[in-house]
Amino acid sequence: QVQLVESGGGLVQPGGSLRLSCAASGSIFSINTMAWYRQAPGKLRELVAAVTSGGIRNYADSVKGRFTISRDNVAVYLQMISLKPEDTAVYYCNAEVRSSAFRGSIDYWGRGTQVTVSS
């Protein structure tokens, strides 16, 4: 089994910054793509940013230029600046994990961390 644990959420004023972290643990052989998703009340979960094991990054248009995703072998980070009220959501970590060299990858999710942008 694999666990993903997010941290770093909280309440911040518009224009402020936050850094989210997500650590993976458990039976891990390798991790392919790691990503951050978010879900606001009454809305569908959406991709915020993703980074492959090779370092290729992609971002939702709404966060380009404000959010930066980075990773190491078993963790992924999301640096958020110039936060807006519309960034308010629960942020979820996602990882495509291989538990051995003989198996394909499985998607795992964290439980989420709340980010609230409000004055």
CSV table of C-alpha atoms in Angstrom, one decimal, residues 5-72:
chain,number,residue,atom,x,y,z
A,5,VAL,CA,0.0,12.9,2.9
A,6,GLU,CA,-0.5,16.6,2.1
A,7,SER,CA,0.4,19.6,4.2
A,8,GLY,CA,0.7,23.3,4.0
A,9,GLY,CA,-2.8,24.5,3.4
A,10,GLY,CA,-4.4,27.3,5.3
A,11,LEU,CA,-6.0,30.7,5.2
A,12,VAL,CA,-4.3,33.4,3.3
A,13,GLN,CA,-5.2,36.9,2.1
A,14,PRO,CA,-5.6,37.7,-1.6
A,15,GLY,CA,-2.1,38.3,-3.1
A,16,GLY,CA,-0.5,36.0,-0.5
A,17,SER,CA,1.5,32.8,-0.9
A,18,LEU,CA,1.4,29.2,0.3
A,19,ARG,CA,3.5,26.2,-0.3
A,20,LEU,CA,1.8,22.8,-0.4
A,21,SER,CA,3.8,19.6,0.2
A,22,CYS,CA,2.8,15.9,-0.4
A,23,ALA,CA,4.9,13.0,0.8
A,24,ALA,CA,4.5,9.5,-0.5
A,25,SER,CA,5.3,6.5,1.6
A,26,GLY,CA,4.8,2.7,1.6
A,27,SER,CA,5.5,0.1,-1.1
A,28,ILE,CA,7.1,2.3,-3.8
A,29,PHE,CA,9.3,1.1,-6.6
A,30,SER,CA,9.0,4.2,-8.7
A,31,ILE,CA,6.6,7.1,-9.2
A,32,ASN,CA,5.6,8.4,-12.7
A,33,THR,CA,3.6,11.5,-12.9
A,34,MET,CA,2.8,13.5,-9.7
A,35,ALA,CA,0.1,16.1,-9.7
A,36,TRP,CA,-2.0,18.5,-7.7
A,37,TYR,CA,-5.8,18.7,-8.3
A,38,ARG,CA,-8.3,20.9,-6.5
A,39,GLN,CA,-12.0,20.9,-5.9
A,40,ALA,CA,-14.1,23.9,-5.0
A,41,PRO,CA,-17.5,23.6,-3.4
A,42,GLY,CA,-20.1,22.7,-6.0
A,43,LYS,CA,-17.5,22.2,-8.7
A,44,LEU,CA,-15.7,19.2,-10.3
A,45,ARG,CA,-12.2,18.2,-9.3
A,46,GLU,CA,-9.7,19.8,-11.8
A,47,LEU,CA,-6.1,19.4,-12.6
A,48,VAL,CA,-4.0,22.3,-11.3
A,49,ALA,CA,-0.4,21.1,-12.2
A,50,ALA,CA,1.5,17.9,-13.0
A,51,VAL,CA,5.1,16.9,-13.3
A,52,THR,CA,6.4,13.7,-14.9
A,53,SER,CA,9.4,11.7,-13.6
A,54,GLY,CA,11.4,13.3,-16.4
A,55,GLY,CA,10.5,16.8,-15.2
A,56,ILE,CA,8.0,17.8,-17.8
A,57,ARG,CA,5.4,20.2,-16.2
A,58,ASN,CA,2.0,21.3,-17.3
A,59,TYR,CA,-0.4,23.8,-15.6
A,60,ALA,CA,-4.0,24.8,-15.8
A,61,ASP,CA,-4.4,28.1,-17.6
A,62,SER,CA,-5.8,29.7,-14.5
A,63,VAL,CA,-2.6,29.2,-12.5
A,64,LYS,CA,0.1,29.7,-15.1
A,65,GLY,CA,2.6,32.2,-14.0
A,66,ARG,CA,1.4,32.0,-10.4
A,67,PHE,CA,1.9,28.4,-9.3
A,68,THR,CA,5.1,26.2,-9.6
A,69,ILE,CA,5.1,22.5,-9.2
A,70,SER,CA,8.3,20.6,-8.3
A,71,ARG,CA,9.2,17.2,-7.0
A,72,ASP,CA,11.8,14.8,-5.8
